Amino acid sequence: EVQLMESGGGLIQPGGSLRLSCAASGFTFSNYAMSWVRQAPGKGLEWVSGLSGSGGSTFYAVSVKGRFTISRDNSKNTLYLQMNSLRAEDSAVYYCARGRTPCSGGTCYREFDYWGQGTLVTVSS
Amino acid sequence: DIQMTQSPSTLSASVGDRVTITCRASQSISNLLAWYQQKPGKAPKLLIYKASNLETGVPSRFSGSGSGTEFTLTISSLQPDDFATFYCQHYNSYPYTFGQGTKLEIK
């Protein structure tokens, strides 16, 4: 059974840093592109960042580029999102999501078939 | 970036009704469009991929159509479990973007 479980959320002051993790199980993690998607309270979905199965290709939304870094450790079946210079508008539930079909390297465009339960990040003083 | 515009933002309907939600892309995305259903406090669920392909396990009352810039999600006969918020999402290129959502309410 495919499972994705996020962790690392919490309350952080503006300007601070936080690292989110997404532990994956039930599939060959390195074969799949992964993404982070966030949802501010009462708002819609916003794609944040994605990367290829190998981790060699990374992509970011304009709103987070230069502040957030996506990475993965395929030996640990874990996806990460390092978030620096956090702002109040970064407050949201952060979901990790899997691209539906395998894509080990390069740039692959995929819909998301599995999502984690989300982890809440609150940026406030 | 490609912008996705959904309409309507809110839709009131009754059990048994046929409903259609529209999603427009600011430029052609071929058929690289997905539809998701989200219930309060839950992660989104994939319904349709590549504009018209039904995800495994999704009831056949859901269907999608369109290509290029115009897409629709249709629910042929609303069931009580269908009331939720629906989002379209393009994956033609990075950055991916979602529509603003359509909240389907019970009339």
PDB file of N, CA and C in Angstrom, chain B residues 18-105:
ATOM      1  N   ARG B  18     -27.368  16.481 -12.652  1.00  0.00           N
ATOM      2  CA  ARG B  18     -26.181  16.442 -13.512  1.00  0.00           C
ATOM      3  C   ARG B  18     -25.515  17.812 -13.406  1.00  0.00           C
ATOM      4  N   VAL B  19     -24.221  17.821 -13.099  1.00  0.00           N
ATOM      5  CA  VAL B  19     -23.527  19.102 -12.962  1.00  0.00           C
ATOM      6  C   VAL B  19     -22.256  19.101 -13.797  1.00  0.00           C
ATOM      7  N   THR B  20     -21.888  20.302 -14.222  1.00  0.00           N
ATOM      8  CA  THR B  20     -20.677  20.480 -15.024  1.00  0.00           C
ATOM      9  C   THR B  20     -19.868  21.641 -14.469  1.00  0.00           C
ATOM     10  N   ILE B  21     -18.579  21.411 -14.341  1.00  0.00           N
ATOM     11  CA  ILE B  21     -17.625  22.430 -13.912  1.00  0.00           C
ATOM     12  C   ILE B  21     -16.661  22.670 -15.066  1.00  0.00           C
ATOM     13  N   THR B  22     -16.343  23.936 -15.306  1.00  0.00           N
ATOM     14  CA  THR B  22     -15.479  24.300 -16.421  1.00  0.00           C
ATOM     15  C   THR B  22     -14.142  24.819 -15.925  1.00  0.00           C
ATOM     16  N   CYS B  23     -13.112  24.493 -16.675  1.00  0.00           N
ATOM     17  CA  CYS B  23     -11.752  24.964 -16.367  1.00  0.00           C
ATOM     18  C   CYS B  23     -11.135  25.461 -17.670  1.00  0.00           C
ATOM     19  N   ARG B  24     -10.608  26.667 -17.633  1.00  0.00           N
ATOM     20  CA  ARG B  24      -9.963  27.251 -18.806  1.00  0.00           C
ATOM     21  C   ARG B  24      -8.508  27.553 -18.516  1.00  0.00           C
ATOM     22  N   ALA B  25      -7.645  27.206 -19.448  1.00  0.00           N
ATOM     23  CA  ALA B  25      -6.217  27.498 -19.332  1.00  0.00           C
ATOM     24  C   ALA B  25      -5.881  28.742 -20.141  1.00  0.00           C
ATOM     25  N   SER B  26      -4.902  29.495 -19.666  1.00  0.00           N
ATOM     26  CA  SER B  26      -4.535  30.749 -20.331  1.00  0.00           C
ATOM     27  C   SER B  26      -3.767  30.505 -21.631  1.00  0.00           C
ATOM     28  N   GLN B  27      -3.300  29.279 -21.831  1.00  0.00           N
ATOM     29  CA  GLN B  27      -2.701  28.875 -23.096  1.00  0.00           C
ATOM     30  C   GLN B  27      -2.896  27.373 -23.247  1.00  0.00           C
ATOM     31  N   SER B  28      -2.640  26.857 -24.423  1.00  0.00           N
ATOM     32  CA  SER B  28      -2.886  25.445 -24.664  1.00  0.00           C
ATOM     33  C   SER B  28      -2.036  24.554 -23.764  1.00  0.00           C
ATOM     34  N   ILE B  29      -2.691  23.558 -23.176  1.00  0.00           N
ATOM     35  CA  ILE B  29      -2.005  22.576 -22.332  1.00  0.00           C
ATOM     36  C   ILE B  29      -2.217  21.162 -22.871  1.00  0.00           C
ATOM     37  N   SER B  30      -2.569  21.078 -24.165  1.00  0.00           N
ATOM     38  CA  SER B  30      -2.872  19.778 -24.755  1.00  0.00           C
ATOM     39  C   SER B  30      -3.957  19.100 -23.910  1.00  0.00           C
ATOM     40  N   ASN B  31      -3.710  17.883 -23.448  1.00  0.00           N
ATOM     41  CA  ASN B  31      -4.687  17.218 -22.575  1.00  0.00           C
ATOM     42  C   ASN B  31      -4.120  16.983 -21.176  1.00  0.00           C
ATOM     43  N   LEU B  32      -3.093  17.742 -20.813  1.00  0.00           N
ATOM     44  CA  LEU B  32      -2.408  17.504 -19.548  1.00  0.00           C
ATOM     45  C   LEU B  32      -3.103  18.249 -18.411  1.00  0.00           C
ATOM     46  N   LEU B  33      -4.293  17.747 -18.103  1.00  0.00           N
ATOM     47  CA  LEU B  33      -5.145  18.339 -17.085  1.00  0.00           C
ATOM     48  C   LEU B  33      -5.702  17.248 -16.191  1.00  0.00           C
ATOM     49  N   ALA B  34      -5.699  17.536 -14.884  1.00  0.00           N
ATOM     50  CA  ALA B  34      -6.255  16.623 -13.891  1.00  0.00           C
ATOM     51  C   ALA B  34      -7.356  17.321 -13.107  1.00  0.00           C
ATOM     52  N   TRP B  35      -8.279  16.510 -12.589  1.00  0.00           N
ATOM     53  CA  TRP B  35      -9.324  16.988 -11.693  1.00  0.00           C
ATOM     54  C   TRP B  35      -9.194  16.263 -10.356  1.00  0.00           C
ATOM     55  N   TYR B  36      -9.351  17.018  -9.282  1.00  0.00           N
ATOM     56  CA  TYR B  36      -9.273  16.479  -7.927  1.00  0.00           C
ATOM     57  C   TYR B  36     -10.531  16.855  -7.149  1.00  0.00           C
ATOM     58  N   GLN B  37     -10.872  16.002  -6.210  1.00  0.00           N
ATOM     59  CA  GLN B  37     -11.951  16.268  -5.263  1.00  0.00           C
ATOM     60  C   GLN B  37     -11.331  16.389  -3.871  1.00  0.00           C
ATOM     61  N   GLN B  38     -11.734  17.393  -3.123  1.00  0.00           N
ATOM     62  CA  GLN B  38     -11.221  17.553  -1.776  1.00  0.00           C
ATOM     63  C   GLN B  38     -12.359  17.787  -0.795  1.00  0.00           C
ATOM     64  N   LYS B  39     -12.341  17.031   0.271  1.00  0.00           N
ATOM     65  CA  LYS B  39     -13.305  17.211   1.352  1.00  0.00           C
ATOM     66  C   LYS B  39     -12.611  17.892   2.520  1.00  0.00           C
ATOM     67  N   PRO B  40     -13.368  18.582   3.369  1.00  0.00           N
ATOM     68  CA  PRO B  40     -12.756  19.359   4.455  1.00  0.00           C
ATOM     69  C   PRO B  40     -11.820  18.528   5.329  1.00  0.00           C
ATOM     70  N   GLY B  41     -10.632  19.056   5.553  1.00  0.00           N
ATOM     71  CA  GLY B  41      -9.655  18.408   6.412  1.00  0.00           C
ATOM     72  C   GLY B  41      -8.955  17.211   5.799  1.00  0.00           C
ATOM     73  N   LYS B  42      -9.196  16.967   4.527  1.00  0.00           N
ATOM     74  CA  LYS B  42      -8.605  15.800   3.851  1.00  0.00           C
ATOM     75  C   LYS B  42      -7.722  16.240   2.690  1.00  0.00           C
ATOM     76  N   ALA B  43      -6.833  15.342   2.278  1.00  0.00           N
ATOM     77  CA  ALA B  43      -6.014  15.604   1.105  1.00  0.00           C
ATOM     78  C   ALA B  43      -6.867  15.480  -0.154  1.00  0.00           C
ATOM     79  N   PRO B  44      -6.464  16.153  -1.220  1.00  0.00           N
ATOM     80  CA  PRO B  44      -7.168  15.991  -2.491  1.00  0.00           C
ATOM     81  C   PRO B  44      -7.092  14.549  -2.991  1.00  0.00           C
ATOM     82  N   LYS B  45      -8.100  14.191  -3.794  1.00  0.00           N
ATOM     83  CA  LYS B  45      -8.179  12.852  -4.384  1.00  0.00           C
ATOM     84  C   LYS B  45      -8.240  13.005  -5.896  1.00  0.00           C
ATOM     85  N   LEU B  46      -7.378  12.276  -6.604  1.00  0.00           N
ATOM     86  CA  LEU B  46      -7.365  12.333  -8.061  1.00  0.00           C
ATOM     87  C   LEU B  46      -8.605  11.644  -8.624  1.00  0.00           C
ATOM     88  N   LEU B  47      -9.330  12.363  -9.487  1.00  0.00           N
ATOM     89  CA  LEU B  47     -10.513  11.803 -10.148  1.00  0.00           C
ATOM     90  C   LEU B  47     -10.233  11.465 -11.612  1.00  0.00           C
ATOM     91  N   ILE B  48      -9.685  12.436 -12.319  1.00  0.00           N
ATOM     92  CA  ILE B  48      -9.512  12.373 -13.767  1.00  0.00           C
ATOM     93  C   ILE B  48      -8.085  12.817 -14.093  1.00  0.00           C
ATOM     94  N   TYR B  49      -7.430  12.120 -15.012  1.00  0.00           N
ATOM     95  CA  TYR B  49      -6.128  12.554 -15.491  1.00  0.00           C
ATOM     96  C   TYR B  49      -6.117  12.556 -17.020  1.00  0.00           C
ATOM     97  N   LYS B  50      -5.178  13.291 -17.588  1.00  0.00           N
ATOM     98  CA  LYS B  50      -5.128  13.505 -19.045  1.00  0.00           C
ATOM     99  C   LYS B  50      -6.507  13.849 -19.587  1.00  0.00           C
ATOM    100  N   ALA B  51      -7.145  14.756 -18.898  1.00  0.00           N
ATOM    101  CA  ALA B  51      -8.407  15.388 -19.281  1.00  0.00           C
ATOM    102  C   ALA B  51      -9.626  14.489 -19.229  1.00  0.00           C
ATOM    103  N   SER B  52      -9.469  13.203 -19.597  1.00  0.00           N
ATOM    104  CA  SER B  52     -10.664  12.374 -19.745  1.00  0.00           C
ATOM    105  C   SER B  52     -10.507  10.959 -19.205  1.00  0.00           C
ATOM    106  N   ASN B  53      -9.391  10.659 -18.590  1.00  0.00           N
ATOM    107  CA  ASN B  53      -9.157   9.307 -18.086  1.00  0.00           C
ATOM    108  C   ASN B  53      -9.573   9.193 -16.626  1.00  0.00           C
ATOM    109  N   LEU B  54     -10.430   8.218 -16.346  1.00  0.00           N
ATOM    110  CA  LEU B  54     -10.937   8.024 -14.999  1.00  0.00           C
ATOM    111  C   LEU B  54      -9.907   7.267 -14.172  1.00  0.00           C
ATOM    112  N   GLU B  55      -9.532   7.821 -13.032  1.00  0.00           N
ATOM    113  CA  GLU B  55      -8.602   7.137 -12.132  1.00  0.00           C
ATOM    114  C   GLU B  55      -9.248   5.857 -11.611  1.00  0.00           C
ATOM    115  N   THR B  56      -8.444   4.854 -11.394  1.00  0.00           N
ATOM    116  CA  THR B  56      -8.930   3.581 -10.876  1.00  0.00           C
ATOM    117  C   THR B  56      -9.711   3.777  -9.580  1.00  0.00           C
ATOM    118  N   GLY B  57     -10.869   3.172  -9.519  1.00  0.00           N
ATOM    119  CA  GLY B  57     -11.673   3.234  -8.303  1.00  0.00           C
ATOM    120  C   GLY B  57     -12.642   4.399  -8.240  1.00  0.00           C
ATOM    121  N   VAL B  58     -12.558   5.328  -9.170  1.00  0.00           N
ATOM    122  CA  VAL B  58     -13.463   6.476  -9.186  1.00  0.00           C
ATOM    123  C   VAL B  58     -14.758   6.085  -9.899  1.00  0.00           C
ATOM    124  N   PRO B  59     -15.897   6.412  -9.331  1.00  0.00           N
ATOM    125  CA  PRO B  59     -17.173   6.021  -9.943  1.00  0.00           C
ATOM    126  C   PRO B  59     -17.346   6.571 -11.351  1.00  0.00           C
ATOM    127  N   SER B  60     -18.016   5.809 -12.186  1.00  0.00           N
ATOM    128  CA  SER B  60     -18.170   6.181 -13.598  1.00  0.00           C
ATOM    129  C   SER B  60     -19.100   7.358 -13.809  1.00  0.00           C
ATOM    130  N   ARG B  61     -19.776   7.825 -12.776  1.00  0.00           N
ATOM    131  CA  ARG B  61     -20.605   9.030 -12.930  1.00  0.00           C
ATOM    132  C   ARG B  61     -19.743  10.282 -13.129  1.00  0.00           C
ATOM    133  N   PHE B  62     -18.445  10.173 -12.819  1.00  0.00           N
ATOM    134  CA  PHE B  62     -17.516  11.267 -13.082  1.00  0.00           C
ATOM    135  C   PHE B  62     -16.935  11.105 -14.486  1.00  0.00           C
ATOM    136  N   SER B  63     -16.880  12.199 -15.229  1.00  0.00           N
ATOM    137  CA  SER B  63     -16.243  12.162 -16.534  1.00  0.00           C
ATOM    138  C   SER B  63     -15.610  13.513 -16.833  1.00  0.00           C
ATOM    139  N   GLY B  64     -14.586  13.472 -17.675  1.00  0.00           N
ATOM    140  CA  GLY B  64     -13.907  14.698 -18.059  1.00  0.00           C
ATOM    141  C   GLY B  64     -13.763  14.763 -19.562  1.00  0.00           C
ATOM    142  N   SER B  65     -13.694  15.985 -20.062  1.00  0.00           N
ATOM    143  CA  SER B  65     -13.512  16.169 -21.495  1.00  0.00           C
ATOM    144  C   SER B  65     -12.746  17.459 -21.741  1.00  0.00           C
ATOM    145  N   GLY B  66     -12.306  17.613 -22.991  1.00  0.00           N
ATOM    146  CA  GLY B  66     -11.646  18.844 -23.398  1.00  0.00           C
ATOM    147  C   GLY B  66     -10.214  18.635 -23.812  1.00  0.00           C
ATOM    148  N   SER B  67      -9.681  19.653 -24.444  1.00  0.00           N
ATOM    149  CA  SER B  67      -8.268  19.690 -24.823  1.00  0.00           C
ATOM    150  C   SER B  67      -7.922  21.121 -25.202  1.00  0.00           C
ATOM    151  N   GLY B  68      -6.636  21.395 -25.224  1.00  0.00           N
ATOM    152  CA  GLY B  68      -6.225  22.749 -25.550  1.00  0.00           C
ATOM    153  C   GLY B  68      -6.384  23.679 -24.367  1.00  0.00           C
ATOM    154  N   THR B  69      -7.445  24.481 -24.369  1.00  0.00           N
ATOM    155  CA  THR B  69      -7.644  25.450 -23.296  1.00  0.00           C
ATOM    156  C   THR B  69      -8.966  25.286 -22.549  1.00  0.00           C
ATOM    157  N   GLU B  70      -9.880  24.467 -23.051  1.00  0.00           N
ATOM    158  CA  GLU B  70     -11.202  24.348 -22.437  1.00  0.00           C
ATOM    159  C   GLU B  70     -11.466  22.917 -21.965  1.00  0.00           C
ATOM    160  N   PHE B  71     -11.850  22.784 -20.710  1.00  0.00           N
ATOM    161  CA  PHE B  71     -12.041  21.473 -20.113  1.00  0.00           C
ATOM    162  C   PHE B  71     -13.293  21.470 -19.239  1.00  0.00           C
ATOM    163  N   THR B  72     -13.903  20.306 -19.118  1.00  0.00           N
ATOM    164  CA  THR B  72     -15.070  20.190 -18.244  1.00  0.00           C
ATOM    165  C   THR B  72     -14.993  18.914 -17.423  1.00  0.00           C
ATOM    166  N   LEU B  73     -15.523  19.009 -16.221  1.00  0.00           N
ATOM    167  CA  LEU B  73     -15.758  17.861 -15.358  1.00  0.00           C
ATOM    168  C   LEU B  73     -17.269  17.746 -15.208  1.00  0.00           C
ATOM    169  N   THR B  74     -17.790  16.572 -15.464  1.00  0.00           N
ATOM    170  CA  THR B  74     -19.229  16.338 -15.356  1.00  0.00           C
ATOM    171  C   THR B  74     -19.488  15.216 -14.364  1.00  0.00           C
ATOM    172  N   ILE B  75     -20.457  15.432 -13.508  1.00  0.00           N
ATOM    173  CA  ILE B  75     -20.970  14.381 -12.625  1.00  0.00           C
ATOM    174  C   ILE B  75     -22.383  14.095 -13.095  1.00  0.00           C
ATOM    175  N   SER B  76     -22.625  12.874 -13.537  1.00  0.00           N
ATOM    176  CA  SER B  76     -23.876  12.594 -14.254  1.00  0.00           C
ATOM    177  C   SER B  76     -25.086  12.556 -13.330  1.00  0.00           C
ATOM    178  N   SER B  77     -24.922  12.064 -12.124  1.00  0.00           N
ATOM    179  CA  SER B  77     -26.034  11.970 -11.176  1.00  0.00           C
ATOM    180  C   SER B  77     -25.449  12.104  -9.770  1.00  0.00           C
ATOM    181  N   LEU B  78     -25.588  13.286  -9.207  1.00  0.00           N
ATOM    182  CA  LEU B  78     -24.946  13.575  -7.926  1.00  0.00           C
ATOM    183  C   LEU B  78     -25.386  12.617  -6.826  1.00  0.00           C
ATOM    184  N   GLN B  79     -24.402  12.153  -6.080  1.00  0.00           N
ATOM    185  CA  GLN B  79     -24.650  11.333  -4.907  1.00  0.00           C
ATOM    186  C   GLN B  79     -24.269  12.123  -3.654  1.00  0.00           C
ATOM    187  N   PRO B  80     -24.802  11.745  -2.501  1.00  0.00           N
ATOM    188  CA  PRO B  80     -24.502  12.513  -1.278  1.00  0.00           C
ATOM    189  C   PRO B  80     -23.012  12.649  -0.985  1.00  0.00           C
ATOM    190  N   ASP B  81     -22.237  11.638  -1.352  1.00  0.00           N
ATOM    191  CA  ASP B  81     -20.802  11.664  -1.074  1.00  0.00           C
ATOM    192  C   ASP B  81     -20.027  12.621  -1.986  1.00  0.00           C
ATOM    193  N   ASP B  82     -20.677  13.156  -3.014  1.00  0.00           N
ATOM    194  CA  ASP B  82     -19.975  13.983  -4.008  1.00  0.00           C
ATOM    195  C   ASP B  82     -19.815  15.438  -3.597  1.00  0.00           C
ATOM    196  N   PHE B  83     -20.524  15.857  -2.568  1.00  0.00           N
ATOM    197  CA  PHE B  83     -20.472  17.269  -2.205  1.00  0.00           C
ATOM    198  C   PHE B  83     -19.119  17.576  -1.559  1.00  0.00           C
ATOM    199  N   ALA B  84     -18.368  18.442  -2.223  1.00  0.00           N
ATOM    200  CA  ALA B  84     -16.974  18.691  -1.879  1.00  0.00           C
ATOM    201  C   ALA B  84     -16.495  19.866  -2.726  1.00  0.00           C
ATOM    202  N   THR B  85     -15.187  20.125  -2.674  1.00  0.00           N
ATOM    203  CA  THR B  85     -14.584  21.143  -3.531  1.00  0.00           C
ATOM    204  C   THR B  85     -13.755  20.442  -4.600  1.00  0.00           C
ATOM    205  N   PHE B  86     -13.860  20.927  -5.821  1.00  0.00           N
ATOM    206  CA  PHE B  86     -13.178  20.329  -6.951  1.00  0.00           C
ATOM    207  C   PHE B  86     -12.158  21.311  -7.525  1.00  0.00           C
ATOM    208  N   TYR B  87     -11.006  20.774  -7.886  1.00  0.00           N
ATOM    209  CA  TYR B  87      -9.934  21.589  -8.458  1.00  0.00           C
ATOM    210  C   TYR B  87      -9.454  20.978  -9.772  1.00  0.00           C
ATOM    211  N   CYS B  88      -9.192  21.828 -10.749  1.00  0.00           N
ATOM    212  CA  CYS B  88      -8.447  21.383 -11.928  1.00  0.00           C
ATOM    213  C   CYS B  88      -6.983  21.760 -11.730  1.00  0.00           C
ATOM    214  N   GLN B  89      -6.112  21.083 -12.435  1.00  0.00           N
ATOM    215  CA  GLN B  89      -4.672  21.346 -12.353  1.00  0.00           C
ATOM    216  C   GLN B  89      -4.040  20.997 -13.689  1.00  0.00           C
ATOM    217  N   HIS B  90      -3.219  21.895 -14.212  1.00  0.00           N
ATOM    218  CA  HIS B  90      -2.478  21.552 -15.424  1.00  0.00           C
ATOM    219  C   HIS B  90      -1.108  21.003 -15.042  1.00  0.00           C
ATOM    220  N   TYR B  91      -0.579  20.129 -15.880  1.00  0.00           N
ATOM    221  CA  TYR B  91       0.794  19.644 -15.694  1.00  0.00           C
ATOM    222  C   TYR B  91       1.501  19.584 -17.048  1.00  0.00           C
ATOM    223  N   ASN B  92       1.210  20.578 -17.855  1.00  0.00           N
ATOM    224  CA  ASN B  92       1.834  20.691 -19.172  1.00  0.00           C
ATOM    225  C   ASN B  92       3.287  21.145 -19.083  1.00  0.00           C
ATOM    226  N   SER B  93       3.587  21.895 -18.048  1.00  0.00           N
ATOM    227  CA  SER B  93       4.933  22.438 -17.848  1.00  0.00           C
ATOM    228  C   SER B  93       5.032  22.898 -16.408  1.00  0.00           C
ATOM    229  N   TYR B  94       6.236  23.135 -15.949  1.00  0.00           N
ATOM    230  CA  TYR B  94       6.413  23.735 -14.632  1.00  0.00           C
ATOM    231  C   TYR B  94       6.439  25.259 -14.791  1.00  0.00           C
ATOM    232  N   PRO B  95       5.869  26.010 -13.861  1.00  0.00           N
ATOM    233  CA  PRO B  95       5.202  25.544 -12.648  1.00  0.00           C
ATOM    234  C   PRO B  95       3.786  25.049 -12.909  1.00  0.00           C
ATOM    235  N   TYR B  96       3.404  23.971 -12.248  1.00  0.00           N
ATOM    236  CA  TYR B  96       2.030  23.519 -12.291  1.00  0.00           C
ATOM    237  C   TYR B  96       1.149  24.582 -11.616  1.00  0.00           C
ATOM    238  N   THR B  97      -0.091  24.672 -12.043  1.00  0.00           N
ATOM    239  CA  THR B  97      -1.033  25.550 -11.363  1.00  0.00           C
ATOM    240  C   THR B  97      -2.394  24.882 -11.244  1.00  0.00           C
ATOM    241  N   PHE B  98      -3.102  25.250 -10.200  1.00  0.00           N
ATOM    242  CA  PHE B  98      -4.443  24.758  -9.938  1.00  0.00           C
ATOM    243  C   PHE B  98      -5.454  25.868 -10.242  1.00  0.00           C
ATOM    244  N   GLY B  99      -6.656  25.463 -10.583  1.00  0.00           N
ATOM    245  CA  GLY B  99      -7.759  26.399 -10.589  1.00  0.00           C
ATOM    246  C   GLY B  99      -8.086  26.806  -9.160  1.00  0.00           C
ATOM    247  N   GLN B 100      -8.921  27.819  -9.026  1.00  0.00           N
ATOM    248  CA  GLN B 100      -9.216  28.353  -7.692  1.00  0.00           C
ATOM    249  C   GLN B 100     -10.205  27.495  -6.912  1.00  0.00           C
ATOM    250  N   GLY B 101     -10.792  26.509  -7.557  1.00  0.00           N
ATOM    251  CA  GLY B 101     -11.697  25.595  -6.889  1.00  0.00           C
ATOM    252  C   GLY B 101     -13.161  25.896  -7.137  1.00  0.00           C
ATOM    253  N   THR B 102     -13.968  24.841  -7.124  1.00  0.00           N
ATOM    254  CA  THR B 102     -15.429  24.953  -7.230  1.00  0.00           C
ATOM    255  C   THR B 102     -16.026  24.186  -6.059  1.00  0.00           C
ATOM    256  N   LYS B 103     -16.735  24.908  -5.206  1.00  0.00           N
ATOM    257  CA  LYS B 103     -17.375  24.265  -4.063  1.00  0.00           C
ATOM    258  C   LYS B 103     -18.760  23.813  -4.470  1.00  0.00           C
ATOM    259  N   LEU B 104     -19.002  22.529  -4.371  1.00  0.00           N
ATOM    260  CA  LEU B 104     -20.291  21.941  -4.731  1.00  0.00           C
ATOM    261  C   LEU B 104     -21.101  21.755  -3.456  1.00  0.00           C
ATOM    262  N   GLU B 105     -22.201  22.486  -3.369  1.00  0.00           N
ATOM    263  CA  GLU B 105     -23.015  22.488  -2.152  1.00  0.00           C
ATOM    264  C   GLU B 105     -24.357  21.823  -2.403  1.00  0.00           C
TER     265      GLU B 105
END
